[in-house]
PDB file of C-alpha atoms and ligand atoms in Angstrom:
ATOM      1  CA  MET A   1       7.215  -0.502-184.503  1.00  0.00           C
ATOM      2  CA  ASN A   2       3.712  -0.824-185.350  1.00  0.00           C
ATOM      3  CA  TYR A   3       2.742   2.236-184.462  1.00  0.00           C
ATOM      4  CA  ARG A   4       1.616   5.175-186.889  1.00  0.00           C
ATOM      5  CA  HIS A   5       0.422   8.355-185.838  1.00  0.00           C
ATOM      6  CA  ALA A   6      -0.820   9.015-189.098  1.00  0.00           C
ATOM      7  CA  TYR A   7      -4.023   6.948-187.798  1.00  0.00           C
ATOM      8  CA  HIS A   8      -4.700   8.728-184.947  1.00  0.00           C
ATOM      9  CA  ALA A   9      -3.873  12.572-185.788  1.00  0.00           C
ATOM     10  CA  GLY A  10      -6.099  14.740-184.984  1.00  0.00           C
ATOM     11  CA  ASN A  11      -8.516  12.961-182.336  1.00  0.00           C
ATOM     12  CA  PHE A  12      -9.175  14.420-179.065  1.00  0.00           C
ATOM     13  CA  ALA A  13      -6.019  13.574-177.206  1.00  0.00           C
ATOM     14  CA  ASP A  14      -3.996  15.334-180.040  1.00  0.00           C
ATOM     15  CA  VAL A  15      -5.981  18.386-179.884  1.00  0.00           C
ATOM     16  CA  VAL A  16      -5.917  18.698-175.843  1.00  0.00           C
ATOM     17  CA  LYS A  17      -1.803  17.702-176.188  1.00  0.00           C
ATOM     18  CA  HIS A  18      -1.148  20.556-179.015  1.00  0.00           C
ATOM     19  CA  ILE A  19      -3.332  23.084-177.244  1.00  0.00           C
ATOM     20  CA  THR A  20      -1.424  22.666-174.392  1.00  0.00           C
ATOM     21  CA  LEU A  21       1.993  22.692-176.145  1.00  0.00           C
ATOM     22  CA  ALA A  22       0.973  26.012-177.495  1.00  0.00           C
ATOM     23  CA  ARG A  23       0.118  27.531-174.305  1.00  0.00           C
ATOM     24  CA  VAL A  24       3.555  26.395-172.689  1.00  0.00           C
ATOM     25  CA  LEU A  25       5.499  27.582-175.900  1.00  0.00           C
ATOM     26  CA  THR A  26       3.480  30.893-175.942  1.00  0.00           C
ATOM     27  CA  TYR A  27       4.723  31.814-172.626  1.00  0.00           C
ATOM     28  CA  PHE A  28       8.291  30.610-173.252  1.00  0.00           C
ATOM     29  CA  MET A  29       8.272  33.513-176.164  1.00  0.00           C
ATOM     30  CA  ARG A  30       7.733  36.206-173.508  1.00  0.00           C
ATOM     31  CA  LYS A  31      11.317  36.245-172.704  1.00  0.00           C
ATOM     32  CA  ASP A  32      13.659  37.430-175.469  1.00  0.00           C
ATOM     33  CA  THR A  33      16.398  34.855-174.517  1.00  0.00           C
ATOM     34  CA  PRO A  34      16.527  31.873-176.773  1.00  0.00           C
ATOM     35  CA  PHE A  35      15.201  28.556-175.892  1.00  0.00           C
ATOM     36  CA  PHE A  36      15.560  25.002-176.896  1.00  0.00           C
ATOM     37  CA  VAL A  37      12.334  22.822-177.516  1.00  0.00           C
ATOM     38  CA  MET A  38      12.845  18.757-177.900  1.00  0.00           C
ATOM     39  CA  ASP A  39      10.161  16.318-179.421  1.00  0.00           C
ATOM     40  CA  THR A  40      11.534  12.973-178.552  1.00  0.00           C
ATOM     41  CA  HIS A  41       8.692  11.244-180.252  1.00  0.00           C
ATOM     42  CA  ALA A  42       7.924  13.392-183.137  1.00  0.00           C
ATOM     43  CA  GLY A  43       6.092  11.470-185.699  1.00  0.00           C
ATOM     44  CA  ILE A  44       5.775  12.808-189.271  1.00  0.00           C
ATOM     45  CA  GLY A  45       4.520  16.710-188.134  1.00  0.00           C
ATOM     46  CA  ARG A  46       1.896  16.992-190.766  1.00  0.00           C
ATOM     47  CA  TYR A  47      -0.832  14.950-191.544  1.00  0.00           C
ATOM     48  CA  ASP A  48      -3.439  14.304-194.373  1.00  0.00           C
ATOM     49  CA  LEU A  49      -6.844  13.644-192.835  1.00  0.00           C
ATOM     50  CA  LYS A  50      -7.774  12.510-196.142  1.00  0.00           C
ATOM     51  CA  SER A  51      -5.494   9.971-196.185  1.00  0.00           C
ATOM     52  CA  VAL A  52      -6.277   6.264-196.417  1.00  0.00           C
ATOM     53  CA  GLU A  53      -4.864   5.557-192.549  1.00  0.00           C
ATOM     54  CA  ALA A  54      -6.869   8.689-191.252  1.00  0.00           C
ATOM     55  CA  GLN A  55     -10.115   7.840-193.116  1.00  0.00           C
ATOM     56  CA  LYS A  56      -9.710   4.203-191.768  1.00  0.00           C
ATOM     57  CA  THR A  57     -10.123   5.270-188.118  1.00  0.00           C
ATOM     58  CA  LYS A  58     -11.875   8.636-188.654  1.00  0.00           C
ATOM     59  CA  GLU A  59     -10.578   9.751-185.182  1.00  0.00           C
ATOM     60  CA  ALA A  60     -10.170  13.496-186.413  1.00  0.00           C
ATOM     61  CA  GLU A  61     -14.104  13.351-186.656  1.00  0.00           C
ATOM     62  CA  THR A  62     -14.443  13.686-182.879  1.00  0.00           C
ATOM     63  CA  GLY A  63     -11.366  15.440-182.233  1.00  0.00           C
ATOM     64  CA  ILE A  64     -10.071  18.212-184.430  1.00  0.00           C
ATOM     65  CA  GLU A  65     -13.274  18.522-186.957  1.00  0.00           C
ATOM     66  CA  ARG A  66     -15.728  18.481-183.646  1.00  0.00           C
ATOM     67  CA  PHE A  67     -13.125  21.187-182.268  1.00  0.00           C
ATOM     68  CA  MET A  68     -13.375  23.534-185.445  1.00  0.00           C
ATOM     69  CA  ASP A  69     -16.932  23.282-186.262  1.00  0.00           C
ATOM     70  CA  ALA A  70     -17.625  24.407-182.214  1.00  0.00           C
ATOM     71  CA  LEU A  71     -14.953  27.150-181.838  1.00  0.00           C
ATOM     72  CA  PRO A  72     -16.870  30.028-183.301  1.00  0.00           C
ATOM     73  CA  ASP A  73     -19.172  29.495-180.340  1.00  0.00           C
ATOM     74  CA  ALA A  74     -16.996  29.193-177.713  1.00  0.00           C
ATOM     75  CA  PRO A  75     -16.333  31.841-175.123  1.00  0.00           C
ATOM     76  CA  LYS A  76     -14.132  34.827-176.210  1.00  0.00           C
ATOM     77  CA  GLU A  77     -11.595  33.909-173.687  1.00  0.00           C
ATOM     78  CA  VAL A  78     -11.377  30.019-174.810  1.00  0.00           C
ATOM     79  CA  ARG A  79     -11.201  30.953-178.489  1.00  0.00           C
ATOM     80  CA  GLU A  80      -8.254  33.655-177.504  1.00  0.00           C
ATOM     81  CA  LEU A  81      -6.126  31.015-175.337  1.00  0.00           C
ATOM     82  CA  CYS A  82      -6.908  28.543-178.611  1.00  0.00           C
ATOM     83  CA  GLU A  83      -5.393  31.398-180.961  1.00  0.00           C
ATOM     84  CA  PRO A  84      -1.786  30.076-181.422  1.00  0.00           C
ATOM     85  CA  PHE A  85      -3.137  26.753-182.727  1.00  0.00           C
ATOM     86  CA  THR A  86      -6.097  27.957-184.224  1.00  0.00           C
ATOM     87  CA  LYS A  87      -4.013  30.283-186.399  1.00  0.00           C
ATOM     88  CA  LEU A  88      -1.623  27.739-187.537  1.00  0.00           C
ATOM     89  CA  LEU A  89      -4.686  25.117-188.412  1.00  0.00           C
ATOM     90  CA  ASN A  90      -5.993  28.091-190.549  1.00  0.00           C
ATOM     91  CA  GLU A  91      -2.899  28.563-192.230  1.00  0.00           C
ATOM     92  CA  MET A  92      -2.430  24.884-193.143  1.00  0.00           C
ATOM     93  CA  ASN A  93      -6.142  24.991-194.504  1.00  0.00           C
ATOM     94  CA  GLU A  94      -7.689  27.210-197.259  1.00  0.00           C
ATOM     95  CA  GLY A  95     -11.215  27.186-195.599  1.00  0.00           C
ATOM     96  CA  LYS A  96     -11.949  23.608-195.655  1.00  0.00           C
ATOM     97  CA  LEU A  97     -10.021  21.621-193.031  1.00  0.00           C
ATOM     98  CA  GLN A  98      -7.619  18.683-194.265  1.00  0.00           C
ATOM     99  CA  TYR A  99      -4.089  18.939-192.930  1.00  0.00           C
ATOM    100  CA  TYR A 100      -3.456  18.648-189.249  1.00  0.00           C
ATOM    101  CA  PRO A 101      -0.260  19.692-187.455  1.00  0.00           C
ATOM    102  CA  GLY A 102       1.484  17.407-185.529  1.00  0.00           C
ATOM    103  CA  SER A 103       3.374  18.844-182.343  1.00  0.00           C
ATOM    104  CA  PRO A 104       6.383  19.252-184.623  1.00  0.00           C
ATOM    105  CA  MET A 105       4.779  21.808-186.416  1.00  0.00           C
ATOM    106  CA  VAL A 106       2.942  23.203-183.876  1.00  0.00           C
ATOM    107  CA  ALA A 107       6.359  24.032-182.076  1.00  0.00           C
ATOM    108  CA  GLN A 108       7.821  24.867-185.486  1.00  0.00           C
ATOM    109  CA  SER A 109       4.946  27.674-185.779  1.00  0.00           C
ATOM    110  CA  LEU A 110       5.630  29.131-182.376  1.00  0.00           C
ATOM    111  CA  ILE A 111       9.455  29.200-181.932  1.00  0.00           C
ATOM    112  CA  ARG A 112      11.477  32.350-183.395  1.00  0.00           C
ATOM    113  CA  ARG A 113      14.689  32.308-185.401  1.00  0.00           C
ATOM    114  CA  SER A 114      16.684  32.368-182.824  1.00  0.00           C
ATOM    115  CA  ASP A 115      15.515  29.423-180.767  1.00  0.00           C
ATOM    116  CA  ARG A 116      16.137  25.768-181.502  1.00  0.00           C
ATOM    117  CA  LEU A 117      14.077  22.619-181.975  1.00  0.00           C
ATOM    118  CA  SER A 118      14.808  19.288-181.940  1.00  0.00           C
ATOM    119  CA  LEU A 119      12.932  16.389-183.131  1.00  0.00           C
ATOM    120  CA  VAL A 120      13.487  12.893-182.884  1.00  0.00           C
ATOM    121  CA  GLU A 121      11.726   9.871-184.692  1.00  0.00           C
ATOM    122  CA  LEU A 122      12.676   6.242-184.526  1.00  0.00           C
ATOM    123  CA  HIS A 123      10.340   4.916-187.428  1.00  0.00           C
ATOM    124  CA  PRO A 124      12.387   4.959-190.557  1.00  0.00           C
ATOM    125  CA  GLU A 125       9.773   6.076-193.179  1.00  0.00           C
ATOM    126  CA  ASP A 126       8.051   8.242-190.637  1.00  0.00           C
ATOM    127  CA  PHE A 127      11.866   9.734-189.978  1.00  0.00           C
ATOM    128  CA  ALA A 128      12.093  10.279-193.647  1.00  0.00           C
ATOM    129  CA  ALA A 129       8.763  12.413-193.818  1.00  0.00           C
ATOM    130  CA  LEU A 130       9.422  14.143-190.895  1.00  0.00           C
ATOM    131  CA  THR A 131      12.781  15.303-192.444  1.00  0.00           C
ATOM    132  CA  GLU A 132      11.180  16.182-195.659  1.00  0.00           C
ATOM    133  CA  ASN A 133       8.841  18.360-194.301  1.00  0.00           C
ATOM    134  CA  PHE A 134      11.275  20.618-192.011  1.00  0.00           C
ATOM    135  CA  ASN A 135      14.274  20.471-194.108  1.00  0.00           C
ATOM    136  CA  TRP A 136      13.359  24.277-194.825  1.00  0.00           C
ATOM    137  CA  ALA A 137      14.033  25.257-191.557  1.00  0.00           C
ATOM    138  CA  LYS A 138      17.117  26.269-190.177  1.00  0.00           C
ATOM    139  CA  ASN A 139      16.215  26.660-186.507  1.00  0.00           C
ATOM    140  CA  THR A 140      14.812  22.826-186.559  1.00  0.00           C
ATOM    141  CA  LYS A 141      16.991  19.435-186.930  1.00  0.00           C
ATOM    142  CA  THR A 142      15.387  16.047-187.010  1.00  0.00           C
ATOM    143  CA  HIS A 143      17.262  12.913-185.490  1.00  0.00           C
ATOM    144  CA  HIS A 144      17.009   9.205-186.558  1.00  0.00           C
ATOM    145  CA  LEU A 145      17.447   8.252-182.958  1.00  0.00           C
ATOM    146  CA  ASP A 146      15.778   6.201-179.997  1.00  0.00           C
ATOM    147  CA  ALA A 147      14.061   9.058-177.802  1.00  0.00           C
ATOM    148  CA  TRP A 148      15.745   7.782-174.768  1.00  0.00           C
ATOM    149  CA  GLN A 149      19.284   7.602-176.256  1.00  0.00           C
ATOM    150  CA  ALA A 150      18.351  11.172-177.893  1.00  0.00           C
ATOM    151  CA  MET A 151      17.552  12.642-174.273  1.00  0.00           C
ATOM    152  CA  LYS A 152      20.742  11.703-172.734  1.00  0.00           C
ATOM    153  CA  ALA A 153      22.690  13.009-175.719  1.00  0.00           C
ATOM    154  CA  GLN A 154      20.922  16.388-176.309  1.00  0.00           C
ATOM    155  CA  LEU A 155      20.131  17.709-172.599  1.00  0.00           C
ATOM    156  CA  PRO A 156      21.276  19.789-170.814  1.00  0.00           C
ATOM    157  CA  PRO A 157      20.480  22.568-173.961  1.00  0.00           C
ATOM    158  CA  ASN A 158      23.247  25.253-174.335  1.00  0.00           C
ATOM    159  CA  GLU A 159      20.122  27.701-174.224  1.00  0.00           C
ATOM    160  CA  LYS A 160      19.788  26.505-170.368  1.00  0.00           C
ATOM    161  CA  ARG A 161      16.080  26.887-170.873  1.00  0.00           C
ATOM    162  CA  GLY A 162      13.452  24.503-172.656  1.00  0.00           C
ATOM    163  CA  VAL A 163      10.553  22.338-173.130  1.00  0.00           C
ATOM    164  CA  VAL A 164      10.785  18.653-173.954  1.00  0.00           C
ATOM    165  CA  LEU A 165       7.767  16.710-174.964  1.00  0.00           C
ATOM    166  CA  VAL A 166       7.800  13.169-174.330  1.00  0.00           C
ATOM    167  CA  ASP A 167       4.641  11.641-176.162  1.00  0.00           C
ATOM    168  CA  PRO A 168       5.611   7.401-176.750  1.00  0.00           C
ATOM    169  CA  PRO A 169       3.120   5.541-178.786  1.00  0.00           C
ATOM    170  CA  PHE A 170       2.755   3.260-175.544  1.00  0.00           C
ATOM    171  CA  GLU A 171       2.749   0.106-177.724  1.00  0.00           C
ATOM    172  CA  ASP A 172       3.561  -1.832-174.688  1.00  0.00           C
ATOM    173  CA  ARG A 173       3.226  -1.215-170.904  1.00  0.00           C
ATOM    174  CA  ASP A 174       6.495  -0.518-169.647  1.00  0.00           C
ATOM    175  CA  GLU A 175       6.524   2.753-171.418  1.00  0.00           C
ATOM    176  CA  PHE A 176       5.262   4.232-168.197  1.00  0.00           C
ATOM    177  CA  ASN A 177       8.327   3.113-166.392  1.00  0.00           C
ATOM    178  CA  ALA A 178      10.588   3.997-169.789  1.00  0.00           C
ATOM    179  CA  ILE A 179       9.246   7.796-169.294  1.00  0.00           C
ATOM    180  CA  LEU A 180      10.002   7.519-165.386  1.00  0.00           C
ATOM    181  CA  ARG A 181      13.260   6.369-166.015  1.00  0.00           C
ATOM    182  CA  ALA A 182      14.055   9.154-168.781  1.00  0.00           C
ATOM    183  CA  LEU A 183      12.659  11.818-166.518  1.00  0.00           C
ATOM    184  CA  TYR A 184      14.640  10.996-163.394  1.00  0.00           C
ATOM    185  CA  GLU A 185      18.165  10.887-165.702  1.00  0.00           C
ATOM    186  CA  ALA A 186      17.223  14.010-167.702  1.00  0.00           C
ATOM    187  CA  GLN A 187      16.421  16.368-164.902  1.00  0.00           C
ATOM    188  CA  LYS A 188      19.227  15.317-163.006  1.00  0.00           C
ATOM    189  CA  ARG A 189      21.093  17.103-166.083  1.00  0.00           C
ATOM    190  CA  PHE A 190      18.459  19.940-166.486  1.00  0.00           C
ATOM    191  CA  SER A 191      16.510  20.296-163.645  1.00  0.00           C
ATOM    192  CA  LYS A 192      15.056  23.694-164.562  1.00  0.00           C
ATOM    193  CA  GLY A 193      13.557  22.201-168.012  1.00  0.00           C
ATOM    194  CA  THR A 194       9.903  22.218-168.667  1.00  0.00           C
ATOM    195  CA  TYR A 195       9.313  18.400-169.508  1.00  0.00           C
ATOM    196  CA  MET A 196       5.531  17.525-170.844  1.00  0.00           C
ATOM    197  CA  LEU A 197       5.001  13.972-170.433  1.00  0.00           C
ATOM    198  CA  TRP A 198       1.830  12.542-172.584  1.00  0.00           C
ATOM    199  CA  TYR A 199       0.171   9.301-171.376  1.00  0.00           C
ATOM    200  CA  PRO A 200      -3.281   7.788-172.305  1.00  0.00           C
ATOM    201  CA  ILE A 201      -6.043   6.957-169.693  1.00  0.00           C
ATOM    202  CA  LYS A 202      -6.769   3.602-170.010  1.00  0.00           C
ATOM    203  CA  ASP A 203      -6.055   1.308-167.367  1.00  0.00           C
ATOM    204  CA  LEU A 204      -6.440   3.430-163.915  1.00  0.00           C
ATOM    205  CA  ARG A 205      -4.350   1.475-161.671  1.00  0.00           C
ATOM    206  CA  MET A 206      -1.550   1.848-164.357  1.00  0.00           C
ATOM    207  CA  VAL A 207      -2.266   5.437-164.093  1.00  0.00           C
ATOM    208  CA  ALA A 208      -2.357   5.844-160.456  1.00  0.00           C
ATOM    209  CA  SER A 209       0.944   3.982-159.676  1.00  0.00           C
ATOM    210  CA  PHE A 210       2.732   6.461-162.469  1.00  0.00           C
ATOM    211  CA  SER A 211       1.611   9.649-160.661  1.00  0.00           C
ATOM    212  CA  LYS A 212       2.522   8.226-157.514  1.00  0.00           C
ATOM    213  CA  VAL A 213       6.281   7.146-158.406  1.00  0.00           C
ATOM    214  CA  LEU A 214       6.344  10.912-159.970  1.00  0.00           C
ATOM    215  CA  SER A 215       5.030  12.794-156.688  1.00  0.00           C
ATOM    216  CA  GLY A 216       7.661  10.588-154.903  1.00  0.00           C
ATOM    217  CA  MET A 217      10.800  12.137-157.462  1.00  0.00           C
ATOM    218  CA  LYS A 218      12.736  15.291-156.078  1.00  0.00           C
ATOM    219  CA  LEU A 219      11.001  17.394-159.393  1.00  0.00           C
ATOM    220  CA  GLY A 220      10.158  21.258-159.420  1.00  0.00           C
ATOM    221  CA  GLN A 221       6.567  22.149-159.264  1.00  0.00           C
ATOM    222  CA  THR A 222       4.667  19.260-161.144  1.00  0.00           C
ATOM    223  CA  LEU A 223       0.949  19.257-162.260  1.00  0.00           C
ATOM    224  CA  ASP A 224      -0.943  16.177-163.437  1.00  0.00           C
ATOM    225  CA  VAL A 225      -3.661  17.262-165.779  1.00  0.00           C
ATOM    226  CA  ARG A 226      -6.211  14.879-167.250  1.00  0.00           C
ATOM    227  CA  LEU A 227      -9.336  14.933-169.434  1.00  0.00           C
ATOM    228  CA  MET A 228     -12.131  12.250-169.294  1.00  0.00           C
ATOM    229  CA  ILE A 229     -13.992  11.687-172.050  1.00  0.00           C
ATOM    230  CA  ASP A 230     -15.788   8.825-170.185  1.00  0.00           C
ATOM    231  CA  ARG A 231     -16.346   7.117-166.994  1.00  0.00           C
ATOM    232  CA  PRO A 232     -14.057   4.242-166.069  1.00  0.00           C
ATOM    233  CA  GLY A 233     -14.935   0.788-167.575  1.00  0.00           C
ATOM    234  CA  PRO A 234     -13.363  -1.980-169.234  1.00  0.00           C
ATOM    235  CA  GLN A 235      -9.330  -1.617-168.713  1.00  0.00           C
ATOM    236  CA  ASP A 236      -8.353  -1.294-171.866  1.00  0.00           C
ATOM    237  CA  LYS A 237     -10.929   1.344-173.196  1.00  0.00           C
ATOM    238  CA  PHE A 238      -9.337   4.511-174.293  1.00  0.00           C
ATOM    239  CA  ILE A 239     -11.115   6.973-171.882  1.00  0.00           C
ATOM    240  CA  GLY A 240      -8.844   9.795-171.426  1.00  0.00           C
ATOM    241  CA  THR A 241      -5.656  11.761-172.257  1.00  0.00           C
ATOM    242  CA  GLY A 242      -3.080  12.724-169.541  1.00  0.00           C
ATOM    243  CA  MET A 243      -0.533  14.899-169.446  1.00  0.00           C
ATOM    244  CA  VAL A 244       2.407  15.430-166.523  1.00  0.00           C
ATOM    245  CA  ILE A 245       3.873  18.880-166.730  1.00  0.00           C
ATOM    246  CA  VAL A 246       7.189  19.344-164.627  1.00  0.00           C
ATOM    247  CA  ASN A 247       8.248  23.291-164.383  1.00  0.00           C
ATOM    248  CA  PRO A 248       5.010  24.455-165.869  1.00  0.00           C
ATOM    249  CA  PRO A 249       4.751  28.007-166.771  1.00  0.00           C
ATOM    250  CA  TYR A 250       3.372  29.660-163.967  1.00  0.00           C
ATOM    251  CA  VAL A 251      -0.149  30.937-165.940  1.00  0.00           C
ATOM    252  CA  LEU A 252      -0.692  27.728-167.375  1.00  0.00           C
ATOM    253  CA  GLU A 253      -3.019  26.011-164.339  1.00  0.00           C
ATOM    254  CA  LYS A 254      -5.358  29.191-164.534  1.00  0.00           C
ATOM    255  CA  GLU A 255      -5.260  28.923-168.631  1.00  0.00           C
ATOM    256  CA  LEU A 256      -6.117  25.164-168.315  1.00  0.00           C
ATOM    257  CA  LYS A 257      -9.213  25.784-166.014  1.00  0.00           C
ATOM    258  CA  VAL A 258     -10.611  27.903-168.695  1.00  0.00           C
ATOM    259  CA  LEU A 259      -9.696  25.589-171.554  1.00  0.00           C
ATOM    260  CA  LEU A 260     -10.366  22.278-169.820  1.00  0.00           C
ATOM    261  CA  PRO A 261     -14.155  22.704-169.040  1.00  0.00           C
ATOM    262  CA  TRP A 262     -15.128  23.573-172.200  1.00  0.00           C
ATOM    263  CA  LEU A 263     -12.948  20.624-173.788  1.00  0.00           C
ATOM    264  CA  VAL A 264     -14.643  18.405-171.839  1.00  0.00           C
ATOM    265  CA  LYS A 265     -18.336  19.729-172.990  1.00  0.00           C
ATOM    266  CA  LEU A 266     -16.853  19.337-176.515  1.00  0.00           C
ATOM    267  CA  PHE A 267     -15.241  15.517-176.096  1.00  0.00           C
ATOM    268  CA  GLU A 268     -17.361  13.467-173.827  1.00  0.00           C
ATOM    269  CA  ILE A 269     -19.015  10.431-175.095  1.00  0.00           C
ATOM    270  CA  VAL A 270     -22.472  11.528-173.696  1.00  0.00           C
ATOM    271  CA  PRO A 271     -23.590  14.634-171.817  1.00  0.00           C
ATOM    272  CA  GLY A 272     -21.833  14.531-168.234  1.00  0.00           C
ATOM    273  CA  SER A 273     -19.770  11.605-169.232  1.00  0.00           C
ATOM    274  CA  GLY A 274     -16.581  13.474-169.106  1.00  0.00           C
ATOM    275  CA  SER A 275     -14.494  15.458-166.478  1.00  0.00           C
ATOM    276  CA  HIS A 276     -11.210  17.145-166.150  1.00  0.00           C
ATOM    277  CA  SER A 277      -8.609  17.150-163.141  1.00  0.00           C
ATOM    278  CA  ILE A 278      -5.362  19.275-162.307  1.00  0.00           C
ATOM    279  CA  TYR A 279      -3.485  17.744-159.581  1.00  0.00           C
ATOM    280  CA  GLU A 280      -0.386  19.261-158.194  1.00  0.00           C
ATOM    281  CA  LEU A 281       2.088  16.134-157.713  1.00  0.00           C
ATOM    282  CA  VAL A 282       4.793  18.208-156.452  1.00  0.00           C
ATOM    283  CA  GLY A 283       4.149  21.748-155.096  1.00  0.00           C
ATOM    284  CA  GLU A 284       5.707  25.140-156.098  1.00  0.00           C
ATOM    285  CA  GLN A 285       9.034  25.659-154.273  1.00  0.00           C
ATOM    286  CA  LYS A 286       8.099  29.221-152.449  1.00  0.00           C
TER     287      LYS A 286
HETATM  288  C1  SAM B   1       2.440   9.289-180.412  1.00  0.00           C
HETATM  289  S1  SAM B   1       3.342   9.472-181.487  1.00  0.00           S
HETATM  290  C2  SAM B   1       3.953  11.141-181.941  1.00  0.00           C
HETATM  291  C3  SAM B   1       3.054  11.992-182.147  1.00  0.00           C
HETATM  292  C4  SAM B   1       3.476  13.465-182.175  1.00  0.00           C
HETATM  293  N1  SAM B   1       4.268  13.708-180.866  1.00  0.00           N
HETATM  294  C5  SAM B   1       2.633  14.382-182.107  1.00  0.00           C
HETATM  295  O1  SAM B   1       2.105  14.959-181.023  1.00  0.00           O
HETATM  296  O2  SAM B   1       2.196  14.780-183.503  1.00  0.00           O
HETATM  297  C6  SAM B   1       4.746   8.274-181.190  1.00  0.00           C
HETATM  298  C7  SAM B   1       5.864   8.340-182.322  1.00  0.00           C
HETATM  299  O3  SAM B   1       6.854   7.795-181.670  1.00  0.00           O
HETATM  300  C8  SAM B   1       7.738   7.007-182.498  1.00  0.00           C
HETATM  301  N2  SAM B   1       8.640   6.335-181.837  1.00  0.00           N
HETATM  302  C9  SAM B   1       8.256   5.057-180.934  1.00  0.00           C
HETATM  303  N3  SAM B   1       9.359   4.336-180.519  1.00  0.00           N
HETATM  304  C10 SAM B   1      10.019   5.633-180.295  1.00  0.00           C
HETATM  305  C11 SAM B   1      11.676   5.835-179.944  1.00  0.00           C
HETATM  306  N4  SAM B   1      11.787   4.681-178.999  1.00  0.00           N
HETATM  307  N5  SAM B   1      12.330   6.459-180.096  1.00  0.00           N
HETATM  308  C12 SAM B   1      11.435   7.727-181.153  1.00  0.00           C
HETATM  309  N6  SAM B   1      10.755   7.516-181.545  1.00  0.00           N
HETATM  310  C13 SAM B   1       9.796   6.609-181.275  1.00  0.00           C
HETATM  311  C14 SAM B   1       6.581   6.558-183.339  1.00  0.00           C
HETATM  312  O4  SAM B   1       7.122   5.811-184.375  1.00  0.00           O
HETATM  313  C15 SAM B   1       5.471   7.305-183.318  1.00  0.00           C
HETATM  314  O5  SAM B   1       6.035   8.281-184.459  1.00  0.00           O
END
């Protein structure tokens, strides 16, 4: 396990992923009944953008830093939709941006006392840091487990409603298949759950075959959401961020149609190089 998220925290893909997660959880809070959130690849939950790791890549400069600089001039509806995410950022930082929330902190900031958050992380050092960051939170538990084993053990949740974020490091090419296998097993036991499956857009053929398998699976409504910052080029260039969302809140597509065009303009490499798309891989059951 070589991957450490500290090198990438706050990059454009994190910003898109975390805003989307915040929108999904905001929707879940509309109902009083408690829900469960599982973050299968949690990382450490909170990142210092001044750390040696973050400074080495400076990925946050073209991600969260650019986002926070541009937000005051964004259209009102974009600002409103980003508010659950930006509120957290403002709480973590006094004026000047230094700390960035990982998905565990985004989730923790949006759940209520009666909801439950499960954070799974396999890297021993990152697991220790994660546990230290969340040991104060009664509704949050950290687990030093393999994500795929944890999904088997923890789903379905007693709450019967919940969100599962699957965000692997994609260190090896089999990770697309690992996600498909885990989703196939999980949704047999928890078919009503909302699954958010993050993937990098580098090799378009891999991405196309991933989508094709998903569209043939017996899933509830499923969206495939992509934000590209550049046009396709050499195969291994990181040109976009993707997320498959199974059983999305019914408002999500409408919200993303407001957010994504603004985010594309913000993150594209050169004017006009970016794009976005929202495909319905599996249709809504009427
Ligand atoms: C992309 S990072 C997660 C970022 C985090 N979800 C966020 O948005 O802030 C992937 C994490 O998965 C962890 N990891 C890798 N393989 C794993 C496995 N099999 N089970 C659980 N965690 C794993 C890595 O150590 C790394 O911290």
